[in-house]
Coordinates of C-alpha atoms in Angstrom, one line a residue:
M198 CA 213.8 104.1 1.0
V199 CA 217.0 102.7 -0.5
P200 CA 216.6 101.6 -4.4
R201 CA 216.8 97.8 -5.3
I202 CA 218.1 96.2 -8.1
P203 CA 214.9 95.7 -10.4
H204 CA 214.3 92.5 -12.9
H205 CA 214.9 93.7 -16.4
K206 CA 212.8 92.1 -19.0
N207 CA 215.6 92.6 -21.8
L208 CA 218.0 91.3 -19.8
R209 CA 218.9 88.1 -21.9
F210 CA 222.4 87.5 -20.4
T211 CA 221.0 84.3 -18.6
A212 CA 220.1 82.3 -21.3
L213 CA 223.5 82.2 -22.9
A214 CA 225.5 82.8 -19.5
L215 CA 226.4 79.2 -19.4
L216 CA 228.6 79.3 -22.3
S217 CA 230.8 82.5 -20.6
R218 CA 233.8 80.4 -21.2
T219 CA 233.8 78.1 -24.1
P220 CA 237.2 76.1 -24.4
F221 CA 239.9 77.5 -26.6
L222 CA 238.0 80.4 -27.5
T223 CA 238.7 82.7 -24.6
A224 CA 241.6 83.6 -22.4
N225 CA 241.1 83.1 -18.6
P226 CA 243.1 82.5 -15.4
A227 CA 243.6 78.9 -16.8
G228 CA 244.3 80.0 -19.8
P229 CA 248.2 78.2 -20.6
F230 CA 247.3 75.1 -18.4
L231 CA 244.4 74.8 -20.2
Y232 CA 246.2 74.6 -23.7
R233 CA 248.8 72.3 -21.8
S234 CA 246.2 69.9 -20.5
L235 CA 246.4 67.9 -23.3
S236 CA 249.9 67.5 -23.3
T237 CA 250.1 66.7 -19.5
G238 CA 247.1 64.5 -19.4
G239 CA 246.5 63.1 -22.6
P240 CA 243.3 63.0 -25.0
F241 CA 241.2 60.6 -22.9
S242 CA 242.1 62.7 -19.4
V243 CA 240.9 65.8 -21.2
V244 CA 237.7 64.2 -22.7
F245 CA 236.6 62.4 -19.4
S246 CA 237.7 65.1 -17.4
F247 CA 234.9 67.7 -19.1
A248 CA 232.3 65.0 -19.1
W249 CA 232.5 64.2 -15.7
L250 CA 232.7 67.7 -14.6
G251 CA 229.7 68.5 -17.0
L252 CA 227.6 66.0 -15.3
V253 CA 228.6 67.7 -11.9
L254 CA 228.1 71.3 -13.1
T255 CA 224.6 70.2 -14.6
T256 CA 223.0 69.2 -11.0
M257 CA 224.7 71.9 -9.4
M258 CA 223.1 74.3 -11.7
Q259 CA 219.9 72.3 -11.1
C260 CA 220.1 72.7 -7.5
L261 CA 220.6 76.7 -8.1
C262 CA 217.9 76.7 -10.2
E263 CA 215.5 75.3 -7.6
M264 CA 216.1 78.0 -5.2
T265 CA 216.5 80.8 -7.8
T266 CA 213.2 80.4 -10.0
I267 CA 211.3 80.9 -6.8
Y268 CA 213.8 83.0 -4.6
P269 CA 215.7 85.6 -7.5
A270 CA 218.3 87.6 -5.7
S271 CA 221.2 89.2 -7.3
G272 CA 224.5 87.6 -6.4
S273 CA 222.2 84.6 -5.4
F274 CA 224.4 81.5 -3.8
V275 CA 226.0 83.7 -1.5
T276 CA 222.9 85.0 0.1
Y277 CA 221.6 81.3 0.3
A278 CA 224.7 80.5 1.8
A279 CA 224.2 83.0 4.3
R280 CA 220.7 82.4 4.9
Y281 CA 220.7 78.5 4.7
I282 CA 223.9 77.6 6.0
D283 CA 225.9 80.2 8.1
P284 CA 226.7 83.8 7.6
A285 CA 230.0 83.5 8.5
W286 CA 230.3 80.9 5.5
G287 CA 228.3 83.3 3.2
F288 CA 230.9 85.9 3.8
A289 CA 233.9 83.8 3.4
V290 CA 232.9 82.3 -0.4
G291 CA 231.0 86.0 -1.3
A292 CA 234.6 87.7 -0.4
L293 CA 236.7 85.1 -2.2
Y294 CA 234.4 84.9 -4.9
W295 CA 234.3 88.9 -5.4
A296 CA 238.1 88.4 -5.4
C297 CA 238.5 85.6 -8.0
W298 CA 236.5 88.1 -10.6
V299 CA 238.5 91.1 -10.0
G300 CA 241.4 89.0 -10.4
A301 CA 239.6 87.8 -13.6
F302 CA 239.2 91.2 -14.9
G303 CA 243.0 91.9 -14.7
T304 CA 243.9 88.3 -16.5
E305 CA 241.6 89.2 -19.5
A306 CA 242.9 93.0 -19.7
T307 CA 246.6 91.3 -19.9
A308 CA 245.2 88.9 -22.3
A309 CA 243.5 91.4 -24.4
R310 CA 246.8 93.2 -24.5
I311 CA 248.8 90.1 -25.8
L312 CA 246.2 89.2 -28.4
V313 CA 246.2 92.7 -29.9
G314 CA 249.9 92.2 -30.2
Y315 CA 249.4 89.4 -32.2
W316 CA 249.0 92.1 -35.0
L317 CA 251.7 94.3 -34.0
P318 CA 255.4 94.3 -34.7
V319 CA 257.2 91.6 -32.5
G320 CA 257.8 92.9 -29.0
W321 CA 255.8 96.1 -29.1
S322 CA 253.1 95.2 -26.8
D323 CA 255.4 93.8 -24.3
D324 CA 256.9 97.2 -23.6
P325 CA 255.6 98.4 -20.4
T326 CA 254.5 101.8 -21.7
H327 CA 252.9 100.3 -25.0
A328 CA 251.4 97.4 -22.4
A329 CA 249.7 100.4 -20.4
I330 CA 248.2 101.8 -23.4
L331 CA 246.5 98.7 -24.5
I332 CA 245.3 97.9 -21.1
S333 CA 243.9 101.5 -21.0
V334 CA 241.7 101.3 -23.6
F335 CA 240.6 97.8 -22.9
N336 CA 239.7 99.1 -19.5
F337 CA 237.9 102.1 -21.0
I338 CA 235.6 100.0 -23.3
M339 CA 234.8 97.8 -20.0
V340 CA 233.8 100.6 -17.8
L341 CA 232.0 102.5 -20.8
I342 CA 229.6 99.4 -21.0
H343 CA 228.7 99.4 -17.4
V344 CA 227.7 103.0 -17.8
F345 CA 224.5 102.3 -19.7
P346 CA 221.5 100.8 -18.2
V347 CA 222.0 97.0 -17.4
R348 CA 219.9 95.8 -20.2
V349 CA 222.8 97.0 -22.7
F350 CA 225.1 94.7 -20.8
G351 CA 222.9 92.1 -21.2
E352 CA 222.0 92.6 -24.6
I353 CA 225.9 93.0 -25.5
E354 CA 226.4 89.6 -23.5
F355 CA 223.6 87.8 -25.3
W356 CA 225.3 88.7 -28.9
I357 CA 228.6 87.7 -27.9
S358 CA 227.5 84.5 -26.7
S359 CA 225.8 83.8 -30.0
I360 CA 228.8 84.6 -31.7
K361 CA 230.8 82.3 -30.0
V362 CA 227.9 79.6 -30.4
V363 CA 228.5 80.1 -34.3
S364 CA 232.1 80.5 -34.1
V365 CA 232.4 77.0 -32.2
L366 CA 230.0 75.4 -34.9
V367 CA 232.0 76.9 -37.8
F368 CA 235.4 75.6 -36.2
L369 CA 233.9 72.2 -35.6
V370 CA 233.2 71.9 -39.3
V371 CA 236.6 73.0 -40.2
I372 CA 238.4 70.4 -38.0
W373 CA 235.8 67.7 -39.2
V374 CA 237.2 68.8 -42.8
I375 CA 240.9 68.3 -41.5
M376 CA 240.1 65.0 -39.9
G377 CA 238.8 63.7 -43.4
G378 CA 241.8 65.1 -45.1
G379 CA 240.1 68.5 -46.5
G380 CA 243.0 70.6 -45.9
P381 CA 245.3 71.8 -48.4
D382 CA 248.1 69.1 -47.1
G383 CA 245.5 66.5 -47.8
R384 CA 246.4 64.2 -44.6
V385 CA 243.6 62.0 -43.0
H386 CA 243.5 61.9 -39.5
G387 CA 242.3 58.7 -37.5
G388 CA 243.4 57.6 -34.1
E389 CA 246.7 57.6 -34.4
Y390 CA 247.6 60.4 -31.5
W391 CA 245.4 58.2 -29.2
A392 CA 247.5 55.3 -30.2
E393 CA 250.4 57.5 -28.9
G394 CA 248.9 57.4 -25.4
A395 CA 245.5 58.3 -24.3
L396 CA 246.5 58.7 -20.9
I397 CA 249.7 60.5 -20.1
N398 CA 251.3 61.1 -16.5
G399 CA 248.9 58.4 -15.0
F400 CA 246.6 59.7 -12.4
K401 CA 248.6 62.5 -11.6
G402 CA 248.2 63.8 -15.3
L403 CA 244.7 63.0 -14.9
S404 CA 244.4 65.1 -11.7
S405 CA 245.8 68.1 -13.4
V406 CA 243.1 67.9 -16.0
F407 CA 240.3 68.0 -13.3
V408 CA 241.8 70.8 -11.9
T409 CA 242.2 72.8 -15.4
A410 CA 238.5 71.6 -16.4
A411 CA 237.2 73.1 -13.3
F412 CA 239.1 76.3 -13.8
A413 CA 238.2 76.7 -17.3
C414 CA 234.3 76.2 -16.7
G415 CA 234.4 78.6 -14.1
G416 CA 231.5 81.3 -14.5
T417 CA 228.8 78.6 -15.1
E418 CA 226.7 79.7 -12.2
V419 CA 226.9 83.4 -13.0
A420 CA 223.6 82.4 -14.8
G421 CA 222.1 82.4 -10.9
V422 CA 223.9 85.7 -10.2
A423 CA 222.1 87.1 -13.2
G424 CA 218.9 85.7 -12.5
G425 CA 218.2 88.1 -9.8
E426 CA 217.7 90.6 -12.4
T427 CA 216.3 88.5 -14.9
K428 CA 212.2 88.9 -15.8
D429 CA 210.4 85.9 -15.4
P430 CA 213.0 83.3 -13.8
M431 CA 210.8 80.7 -13.5
I432 CA 210.9 80.6 -17.6
S433 CA 214.6 81.9 -18.2
M434 CA 216.3 79.9 -15.4
P435 CA 215.2 76.3 -16.3
R436 CA 215.1 77.1 -20.0
A437 CA 219.1 77.7 -19.5
V438 CA 219.9 74.9 -17.2
R439 CA 218.1 72.4 -19.6
T440 CA 220.4 73.1 -22.1
L441 CA 223.6 73.1 -20.1
M442 CA 224.2 69.2 -20.3
F443 CA 223.8 69.6 -24.2
R444 CA 226.0 72.8 -24.3
I445 CA 228.8 71.1 -22.3
V446 CA 228.7 67.8 -24.1
F447 CA 228.6 69.8 -27.5
F448 CA 230.9 72.9 -26.9
Y449 CA 233.5 71.2 -24.7
V450 CA 233.4 67.3 -25.0
V451 CA 232.7 67.1 -28.8
T452 CA 235.3 70.0 -29.4
L453 CA 238.1 68.4 -27.2
L454 CA 237.2 64.9 -28.8
F455 CA 237.7 66.2 -32.3
L456 CA 240.8 68.4 -31.2
S457 CA 242.4 65.2 -29.7
F458 CA 242.2 63.5 -33.4
V459 CA 243.8 66.3 -35.2
V460 CA 246.3 67.6 -32.5
S461 CA 249.3 65.2 -30.9
A462 CA 249.2 65.7 -27.0
R463 CA 253.2 65.6 -27.7
N464 CA 253.1 68.7 -29.9
P465 CA 255.7 71.1 -28.4
A466 CA 253.2 74.1 -29.4
L467 CA 251.1 73.4 -27.0
L468 CA 253.0 74.5 -24.0
G469 CA 252.4 77.7 -25.6
S470 CA 253.4 81.1 -23.7
E471 CA 253.5 81.6 -19.9
S472 CA 251.7 84.6 -20.4
G473 CA 248.2 82.7 -21.0
G474 CA 247.2 84.9 -24.1
A475 CA 248.7 83.5 -26.7
V476 CA 246.7 82.3 -29.5
E477 CA 249.4 80.3 -30.6
A478 CA 248.9 77.6 -28.4
S479 CA 245.5 77.0 -29.1
P480 CA 244.9 73.6 -30.2
F481 CA 242.5 75.2 -33.1
V482 CA 245.3 77.3 -34.6
I483 CA 247.9 74.4 -34.4
A484 CA 245.5 72.1 -36.3
I485 CA 244.6 74.8 -39.0
K486 CA 248.1 75.4 -39.3
E487 CA 249.1 72.2 -39.8
A488 CA 246.6 71.7 -42.1
G489 CA 248.2 74.6 -44.0
I490 CA 245.1 77.0 -43.7
G491 CA 246.3 80.4 -43.8
I492 CA 243.6 83.2 -43.0
L493 CA 241.8 81.2 -39.9
P494 CA 244.1 82.0 -37.1
D495 CA 243.4 85.9 -37.6
V496 CA 239.9 85.1 -37.5
L497 CA 240.3 83.0 -34.6
N498 CA 242.3 85.9 -32.8
A499 CA 240.0 88.1 -33.5
I500 CA 237.3 86.0 -32.1
V501 CA 239.3 85.3 -28.7
L502 CA 239.7 88.9 -28.2
L503 CA 236.0 89.4 -28.5
C504 CA 235.4 86.8 -26.2
V505 CA 238.3 88.2 -23.7
S506 CA 236.3 91.7 -23.8
S507 CA 233.1 89.7 -22.6
V508 CA 234.7 87.8 -19.6
G509 CA 236.0 91.3 -18.6
S510 CA 232.6 93.0 -18.9
V511 CA 231.4 89.7 -17.1
S512 CA 233.6 89.9 -14.1
I513 CA 232.6 93.8 -13.4
Y514 CA 229.1 92.7 -13.4
T515 CA 229.4 89.6 -11.1
A516 CA 231.9 90.9 -8.8
S517 CA 229.7 94.4 -8.1
R518 CA 226.5 92.3 -7.9
V519 CA 228.1 89.8 -5.2
L520 CA 229.4 93.2 -3.3
Y521 CA 225.9 94.8 -3.5
N522 CA 223.9 91.5 -2.1
M523 CA 226.6 91.0 0.9
T524 CA 225.6 94.4 1.8
E525 CA 222.0 93.9 1.4
T526 CA 222.0 90.8 3.3
G527 CA 224.1 92.7 6.2
L528 CA 227.1 90.8 5.6
I529 CA 229.0 94.0 4.8
S530 CA 228.4 97.0 6.8
S531 CA 225.7 99.2 4.9
R532 CA 227.6 102.6 6.0
W533 CA 229.8 102.4 2.6
G534 CA 226.3 102.5 0.6
L535 CA 227.5 99.5 -1.4
G536 CA 224.0 98.4 -1.4
E537 CA 222.7 100.8 -3.2
A538 CA 221.2 101.2 -6.7
D539 CA 220.4 104.3 -8.8
E540 CA 217.1 104.6 -10.8
R541 CA 218.8 102.7 -14.0
G542 CA 219.0 99.4 -11.8
R543 CA 222.7 99.8 -11.3
P544 CA 224.6 99.2 -7.7
I545 CA 226.4 102.1 -8.8
R546 CA 228.5 102.3 -5.8
A547 CA 229.5 98.6 -6.1
I548 CA 230.3 99.3 -9.3
I549 CA 232.8 102.0 -8.9
A550 CA 234.4 100.4 -5.9
T551 CA 234.8 96.9 -8.0
T552 CA 235.8 98.9 -11.1
L553 CA 238.7 101.0 -9.3
I554 CA 240.3 98.2 -7.7
A555 CA 240.1 95.9 -10.9
V556 CA 241.6 98.8 -13.1
G557 CA 244.0 99.0 -10.8
L558 CA 245.1 95.5 -10.4
S559 CA 245.0 94.9 -14.2
Y560 CA 248.2 97.5 -14.6
M561 CA 250.2 95.4 -12.4
N562 CA 251.2 93.1 -15.3
C563 CA 253.0 96.1 -16.8
S564 CA 255.6 95.4 -14.1
A565 CA 257.7 92.1 -14.0
S566 CA 258.0 92.8 -10.1
A567 CA 254.3 93.5 -9.7
A568 CA 253.0 90.5 -11.9
T569 CA 254.6 88.4 -9.6
A570 CA 251.7 89.7 -6.8
F571 CA 249.2 89.5 -9.4
T572 CA 249.5 86.4 -10.2
W573 CA 249.1 85.0 -6.3
F574 CA 245.8 87.0 -6.2
T575 CA 244.4 85.3 -9.4
S576 CA 245.5 82.0 -8.4
L577 CA 242.5 82.3 -6.0
S578 CA 240.1 81.7 -8.7
G579 CA 240.5 77.9 -8.9
I580 CA 239.8 77.4 -5.3
A581 CA 236.9 80.1 -5.2
F582 CA 235.1 77.8 -8.2
L583 CA 235.6 74.8 -6.1
A584 CA 234.4 76.3 -2.8
C585 CA 231.1 77.9 -4.2
W586 CA 230.0 74.7 -6.3
P587 CA 229.5 72.4 -3.4
T588 CA 228.3 75.4 -1.3
I589 CA 225.5 75.8 -4.0
I590 CA 224.5 72.4 -3.5
A591 CA 224.7 72.3 0.2
S592 CA 222.5 75.3 0.4
N593 CA 220.1 73.7 -1.5
W594 CA 219.9 70.6 0.9
R595 CA 219.8 73.0 4.0
W596 CA 216.9 75.2 2.0
R597 CA 215.0 71.8 1.3
A598 CA 215.2 70.8 4.7
G599 CA 213.9 74.6 6.0
I600 CA 211.0 73.9 3.6
K601 CA 210.1 70.7 5.0
A602 CA 210.3 72.0 8.3
Q603 CA 208.4 75.0 8.5
G604 CA 205.7 73.2 6.4
L605 CA 205.8 75.3 3.0
N606 CA 204.4 73.9 -0.2
I607 CA 206.9 75.9 -2.4
L608 CA 208.1 72.7 -4.3
D609 CA 204.5 71.7 -5.0
L610 CA 203.8 74.6 -7.1
K611 CA 202.6 73.5 -10.8
Y612 CA 205.6 74.9 -12.4
A613 CA 208.3 74.5 -9.5
Y614 CA 211.5 73.4 -11.0
K615 CA 212.8 70.3 -9.3
A616 CA 216.5 68.8 -9.8
S617 CA 216.8 65.2 -11.3
F618 CA 217.6 62.0 -9.3
R619 CA 217.5 63.3 -6.0
P620 CA 219.2 63.2 -3.5
W621 CA 221.8 60.6 -5.5
L622 CA 222.9 62.6 -8.4
P623 CA 223.5 65.9 -6.2
A624 CA 225.3 64.0 -3.6
F625 CA 227.3 62.8 -6.2
G626 CA 228.0 66.1 -7.4
F627 CA 229.2 67.3 -3.9
V628 CA 231.4 64.4 -3.4
S629 CA 233.1 65.0 -6.8
L630 CA 233.7 68.6 -6.2
L631 CA 235.6 67.6 -3.0
F632 CA 237.3 65.2 -5.0
M633 CA 238.5 67.6 -7.6
L634 CA 239.4 70.1 -4.8
V635 CA 241.5 67.3 -3.2
C636 CA 243.1 66.8 -7.0
H637 CA 243.8 70.4 -6.8
I638 CA 245.7 70.1 -3.3
Y639 CA 247.4 67.0 -4.7
V640 CA 249.3 68.2 -8.2
S641 CA 249.9 71.5 -6.2
A642 CA 252.0 69.6 -3.8
S643 CA 253.2 67.0 -6.5
P644 CA 253.4 68.8 -9.9
V645 CA 253.4 66.5 -12.9
T646 CA 256.7 68.1 -14.2
G647 CA 259.0 69.8 -12.0
S648 CA 260.0 69.0 -8.5
P649 CA 257.5 69.7 -5.1
N650 CA 257.9 73.4 -4.4
A651 CA 256.3 75.1 -1.3
G652 CA 255.9 78.5 -2.9
H653 CA 254.0 76.9 -6.2
W654 CA 251.7 74.8 -3.2
F655 CA 251.0 78.1 -1.5
Q656 CA 250.3 80.0 -4.6
N657 CA 247.8 77.7 -6.0
C658 CA 246.2 76.7 -2.7
L659 CA 246.4 80.3 -1.2
G660 CA 242.7 80.2 -1.3
I661 CA 242.0 77.6 1.5
P662 CA 243.6 79.6 4.1
L663 CA 241.7 82.6 2.8
I664 CA 238.5 81.1 3.4
V665 CA 239.2 79.4 6.7
V666 CA 240.2 82.9 8.0
F667 CA 236.9 84.9 6.4
F668 CA 235.0 82.3 8.1
G669 CA 236.5 82.0 11.3
G670 CA 237.3 85.6 11.8
Y671 CA 233.7 86.7 11.0
K672 CA 232.6 84.2 13.0
I673 CA 234.5 85.2 15.9
L674 CA 233.8 88.5 15.6
Y675 CA 229.9 88.5 14.8
R676 CA 229.1 85.1 17.0
T677 CA 226.9 83.6 14.0
K678 CA 225.5 80.4 14.4
F679 CA 224.7 77.4 12.0
V680 CA 220.9 78.4 10.7
N681 CA 218.4 76.2 12.2
V682 CA 215.8 74.9 9.8
D683 CA 213.2 76.4 12.1
E684 CA 214.6 79.8 12.0
M685 CA 215.7 79.8 8.3
D686 CA 214.5 82.9 6.6
L687 CA 212.1 81.8 3.7
Q688 CA 210.3 84.9 3.1
T689 CA 212.6 87.5 2.0
D690 CA 213.2 87.7 -2.0
K691 CA 210.6 85.0 -2.4
M692 CA 208.4 85.9 -5.6
H693 CA 205.2 87.4 -4.9
D694 CA 202.2 85.2 -5.4
S695 CA 200.9 87.5 -8.4
D696 CA 204.2 87.0 -10.2
I697 CA 204.2 83.3 -9.8
A698 CA 200.4 83.2 -11.4
E699 CA 201.7 85.6 -14.0
Q700 CA 204.6 83.2 -15.3
S701 CA 202.3 80.1 -14.8
E702 CA 199.9 81.8 -17.2
K703 CA 202.9 82.0 -19.7
L704 CA 203.9 78.6 -19.0
D705 CA 200.3 77.1 -19.5
A706 CA 200.4 78.8 -22.9
Y707 CA 203.9 77.6 -23.7
Y708 CA 203.2 73.8 -23.2
G709 CA 199.9 74.7 -25.0
Q710 CA 202.3 74.5 -28.4
S711 CA 203.5 71.5 -30.1
R712 CA 206.5 69.8 -29.3
K713 CA 208.4 70.8 -32.3
V714 CA 207.2 74.8 -31.7
R715 CA 208.7 74.3 -28.3
T716 CA 211.8 72.7 -29.1
L717 CA 212.7 75.2 -32.1
S718 CA 211.9 78.0 -29.4
Y719 CA 215.3 77.0 -27.9
V720 CA 217.2 78.1 -30.6
R721 CA 215.3 81.3 -31.7
F722 CA 217.2 84.8 -30.5

């Protein structure tokens, strides 16, 4: 019998995975665009876009949580798309999502090289040989993390996420002090930068920030992927989702609001580096430097480097689990052995295959000619997220329809998690995500700056024809059909009754405590 990935009692990654890409404290495929969003859209566009997306992602994660708590599966939403919508669609979004995270690994490797170059002689890290050395060190560390049992990865991610939280809190206090005139220059900031222009470039500027917000928040759904390997998903997943809106509001919206008071949208430094990893382009660094504070930029650079390493590690974890899951569910042939797990609970062949490709791609940025091809590859990430999030909501609708059609009482369980304000809030989230996808296509065809360019449009929208080809090709080759609710597979991966009973007992004990104790449990490590 082929070993399967077990649940890991100490895999605490899920609890803080929803903060995998805290704004301005990490470098990701949206790096330079994230920094320039304040310049292209203005402060209102940035704050409004992240607030809107925060509400959308909350309802998306609630839909995912409903399914994951009862049907925990590694690489969950790809499985749900295949079982509840169409196997061809499951393959299409899975392949695109895998490619997205493989490309993200290469991006983080390049970002790490640039961030280390911050402390090295000017231009040293730009030399192709030196760049290859720095990227090799990064790749070695990332691979080493996944040599150990998966609980080691979970612990590392937990503590790095904790550092992110503390870092954001510290820098928010610093920004607050700067706003009040507590910096060495004594300058007090009010709403002068909003008065300069809260909305820049009109609807086109707002549309560009919608797209950037979606890119920056990519990875929120990783908690569902990890949920298949987390012990007690009925406990851990709802806890993570309940705090999601608070985390997005505090670590995204409030952070960006504060920054918009101390950094002008017209500051040329926001344009930063085209490489996407220069810490000097971060609004945090701009605010600190303009206030005359010397040491903090170095501290921030070190924190960002740590966060970049975190995203690199998450990239291998997520991509390998999706590849494993696609094999296990029959979307990829089992003859490659990608659906096997070793005695330590690692899908070792899926990890090796993913790592080899990701590491190979990471060296492309050492060459100017290969970097162009790499840019096209990483452009898939935006479309991947904007395709996966609506898929999760649609899978939830189909799953609920299947439960109803087959007369199951899954949602009647005492502690079954249920999404809020159904069906209106999920419908709002679904439509909003489609709207953001249209904004992405629009801004790609008619950029905020510069003239329309066919090459620019195809680069940004490459994922759209690819997902159509993946879906159509798989459907024609395997003659898949849209899943009928009466024939829907609602048994595979379903949690055993004994596990449900055990978790229910734990939840009984939890809710038997005072409200104060329950609230404090959310901030305990």
